[in-house]
PDB file of C-alpha atoms in Angstrom:
ATOM      1  CA  MET A   1       0.788  11.247  14.087  1.00  0.00           C
ATOM      2  CA  SER A   2      -0.592   7.965  14.421  1.00  0.00           C
ATOM      3  CA  LYS A   3       0.873   4.787  13.320  1.00  0.00           C
ATOM      4  CA  LEU A   4       0.207   3.624   9.621  1.00  0.00           C
ATOM      5  CA  ASN A   5      -0.820   0.427   9.134  1.00  0.00           C
ATOM      6  CA  ILE A   6      -0.230  -0.130   5.693  1.00  0.00           C
ATOM      7  CA  LYS A   7       3.638  -1.738   5.462  1.00  0.00           C
ATOM      8  CA  LYS A   8       5.903  -2.150   2.476  1.00  0.00           C
ATOM      9  CA  GLY A   9       4.890  -5.625   1.294  1.00  0.00           C
ATOM     10  CA  ASP A  10       1.563  -5.751   1.785  1.00  0.00           C
ATOM     11  CA  MET A  11      -1.443  -6.360  -0.283  1.00  0.00           C
ATOM     12  CA  VAL A  12      -3.763  -3.281  -0.927  1.00  0.00           C
ATOM     13  CA  TYR A  13      -7.386  -2.859  -2.714  1.00  0.00           C
ATOM     14  CA  VAL A  14      -7.523   1.208  -3.822  1.00  0.00           C
ATOM     15  CA  ASN A  15     -11.313   2.429  -2.584  1.00  0.00           C
ATOM     16  CA  THR A  16     -11.357   5.870  -4.908  1.00  0.00           C
ATOM     17  CA  GLY A  17      -9.741   7.292  -7.379  1.00  0.00           C
ATOM     18  CA  SER A  18      -9.211   6.319 -11.336  1.00  0.00           C
ATOM     19  CA  ASP A  19      -7.987   2.694  -9.853  1.00  0.00           C
ATOM     20  CA  LYS A  20     -10.251   2.059  -7.707  1.00  0.00           C
ATOM     21  CA  GLY A  21     -11.096  -1.528  -7.507  1.00  0.00           C
ATOM     22  CA  LYS A  22      -7.715  -2.287  -8.199  1.00  0.00           C
ATOM     23  CA  THR A  23      -5.361  -4.195  -6.030  1.00  0.00           C
ATOM     24  CA  GLY A  24      -1.308  -4.046  -5.913  1.00  0.00           C
ATOM     25  CA  HIS A  25       1.718  -4.931  -3.329  1.00  0.00           C
ATOM     26  CA  VAL A  26       2.882  -2.004  -2.113  1.00  0.00           C
ATOM     27  CA  LEU A  27       6.570  -0.755  -3.009  1.00  0.00           C
ATOM     28  CA  ARG A  28       7.326   1.506  -0.737  1.00  0.00           C
ATOM     29  CA  VAL A  29       5.640   3.840   1.907  1.00  0.00           C
ATOM     30  CA  LEU A  30       5.959   7.362   2.823  1.00  0.00           C
ATOM     31  CA  VAL A  31       5.215   7.721   6.455  1.00  0.00           C
ATOM     32  CA  LYS A  32       5.947  11.622   6.522  1.00  0.00           C
ATOM     33  CA  GLU A  33       4.117  12.444   3.499  1.00  0.00           C
ATOM     34  CA  GLU A  34       1.220   9.604   4.689  1.00  0.00           C
ATOM     35  CA  ARG A  35       1.340   8.227   0.767  1.00  0.00           C
ATOM     36  CA  ALA A  36       2.037   4.523  -0.574  1.00  0.00           C
ATOM     37  CA  ILE A  37       3.572   3.700  -3.682  1.00  0.00           C
ATOM     38  CA  VAL A  38       1.186   0.585  -4.879  1.00  0.00           C
ATOM     39  CA  GLU A  39       2.497  -1.885  -7.727  1.00  0.00           C
ATOM     40  CA  GLY A  40       0.736  -0.911 -11.463  1.00  0.00           C
ATOM     41  CA  ILE A  41      -1.519   1.628  -9.568  1.00  0.00           C
ATOM     42  CA  ASN A  42      -1.756   5.838 -10.356  1.00  0.00           C
ATOM     43  CA  ILE A  43       0.727   5.371 -13.527  1.00  0.00           C
ATOM     44  CA  VAL A  44       2.007   8.501 -14.329  1.00  0.00           C
ATOM     45  CA  SER A  45       3.697   9.620 -17.752  1.00  0.00           C
ATOM     46  CA  LYS A  46       6.889  11.797 -16.822  1.00  0.00           C
ATOM     47  CA  SER A  47       9.047  12.946 -19.071  1.00  0.00           C
ATOM     48  CA  THR A  48      12.960  12.130 -18.632  1.00  0.00           C
ATOM     49  CA  LYS A  49      16.308  13.886 -19.718  1.00  0.00           C
ATOM     50  CA  PRO A  50      18.679  11.741 -21.651  1.00  0.00           C
ATOM     51  CA  SER A  51      21.554   9.946 -18.820  1.00  0.00           C
ATOM     52  CA  ALA A  52      24.258   7.515 -18.675  1.00  0.00           C
ATOM     53  CA  LYS A  53      21.310   5.130 -17.644  1.00  0.00           C
ATOM     54  CA  ASN A  54      18.745   6.319 -19.849  1.00  0.00           C
ATOM     55  CA  PRO A  55      20.257   7.244 -23.371  1.00  0.00           C
ATOM     56  CA  GLN A  56      17.201   8.259 -25.113  1.00  0.00           C
ATOM     57  CA  GLY A  57      14.957  10.004 -22.828  1.00  0.00           C
ATOM     58  CA  GLY A  58      11.804  10.533 -23.632  1.00  0.00           C
ATOM     59  CA  ILE A  59       8.293   9.840 -21.477  1.00  0.00           C
ATOM     60  CA  VAL A  60       8.626   7.110 -18.993  1.00  0.00           C
ATOM     61  CA  LYS A  61       5.274   5.371 -17.213  1.00  0.00           C
ATOM     62  CA  GLN A  62       5.937   4.811 -13.181  1.00  0.00           C
ATOM     63  CA  GLU A  63       3.891   4.536 -10.500  1.00  0.00           C
ATOM     64  CA  ALA A  64       2.929   7.814  -8.081  1.00  0.00           C
ATOM     65  CA  PRO A  65       2.113   7.675  -4.770  1.00  0.00           C
ATOM     66  CA  ILE A  66      -1.428   7.415  -3.169  1.00  0.00           C
ATOM     67  CA  HIS A  67      -2.935   8.455  -0.017  1.00  0.00           C
ATOM     68  CA  ILE A  68      -3.190   5.696   2.833  1.00  0.00           C
ATOM     69  CA  SER A  69      -6.986   6.911   3.223  1.00  0.00           C
ATOM     70  CA  ASN A  70      -7.558   6.101  -0.219  1.00  0.00           C
ATOM     71  CA  LEU A  71      -6.010   2.204   0.176  1.00  0.00           C
ATOM     72  CA  SER A  72      -7.532  -1.025   2.503  1.00  0.00           C
ATOM     73  CA  LEU A  73      -5.735  -4.270   3.374  1.00  0.00           C
ATOM     74  CA  ILE A  74      -6.426  -7.122   1.961  1.00  0.00           C
ATOM     75  CA  ASP A  75      -8.009  -9.814   3.795  1.00  0.00           C
ATOM     76  CA  PRO A  76      -5.757 -13.180   3.724  1.00  0.00           C
ATOM     77  CA  LYS A  77      -8.677 -15.231   4.341  1.00  0.00           C
ATOM     78  CA  SER A  78     -11.349 -14.287   2.386  1.00  0.00           C
ATOM     79  CA  ASN A  79      -9.448 -11.682  -0.296  1.00  0.00           C
ATOM     80  CA  LYS A  80     -11.505  -9.139   0.552  1.00  0.00           C
ATOM     81  CA  PRO A  81     -10.896  -5.352   1.978  1.00  0.00           C
ATOM     82  CA  THR A  82     -10.491  -5.189   5.348  1.00  0.00           C
ATOM     83  CA  ARG A  83     -10.061  -2.557   8.488  1.00  0.00           C
ATOM     84  CA  ILE A  84      -6.830  -3.485  10.338  1.00  0.00           C
ATOM     85  CA  GLY A  85      -6.530  -3.706  14.805  1.00  0.00           C
ATOM     86  CA  ARG A  86      -3.401  -3.971  16.578  1.00  0.00           C
ATOM     87  CA  ARG A  87      -3.116  -6.797  19.763  1.00  0.00           C
ATOM     88  CA  LYS A  88      -0.661  -8.092  21.664  1.00  0.00           C
ATOM     89  CA  ASN A  89      -0.386 -11.665  20.993  1.00  0.00           C
ATOM     90  CA  ALA A  90       0.885 -14.705  23.081  1.00  0.00           C
ATOM     91  CA  GLU A  91       4.597 -13.048  23.004  1.00  0.00           C
ATOM     92  CA  GLY A  92       3.181  -9.933  24.289  1.00  0.00           C
ATOM     93  CA  LYS A  93       4.297  -8.656  20.848  1.00  0.00           C
ATOM     94  CA  THR A  94       1.776  -6.476  19.363  1.00  0.00           C
ATOM     95  CA  VAL A  95       0.298  -7.786  15.771  1.00  0.00           C
ATOM     96  CA  ARG A  96      -2.385  -6.785  12.946  1.00  0.00           C
ATOM     97  CA  TYR A  97      -5.393  -8.282  12.334  1.00  0.00           C
ATOM     98  CA  SER A  98      -8.192  -8.377  10.093  1.00  0.00           C
ATOM     99  CA  LYS A  99     -11.321  -6.932  11.756  1.00  0.00           C
ATOM    100  CA  LYS A 100     -13.266  -9.156   9.435  1.00  0.00           C
ATOM    101  CA  SER A 101     -11.972 -12.218   9.806  1.00  0.00           C
ATOM    102  CA  GLY A 102     -10.103 -11.699  13.289  1.00  0.00           C
ATOM    103  CA  GLU A 103      -7.013 -13.491  11.273  1.00  0.00           C
ATOM    104  CA  VAL A 104      -3.189 -11.863  12.007  1.00  0.00           C
ATOM    105  CA  ILE A 105      -1.580 -10.156   8.890  1.00  0.00           C
ATOM    106  CA  GLU A 106       1.810 -11.340   8.870  1.00  0.00           C
TER     107      GLU A 106
END
């Protein structure tokens, strides 16, 4: 399994699907499924039973996972989608960088 370029907290752009063109922050990355949950993207309606937390029950809108291949990281310099590369910094630590601007993504 290859290493994923997207981490929790990253700002991403949606390349395909019904939410194409939208951006949002990654809330969670599901590594084994190669999917991510992005804030405000891929909203689905889910029926819930009444519980102590939600005594009324009913229909709840929530984010569903979206495949990593449908997401691109946002370049911190230009605020446009970019591909990601990896390289060693001065301390020898591997860092992600934007292929468009060359800027390190943290």
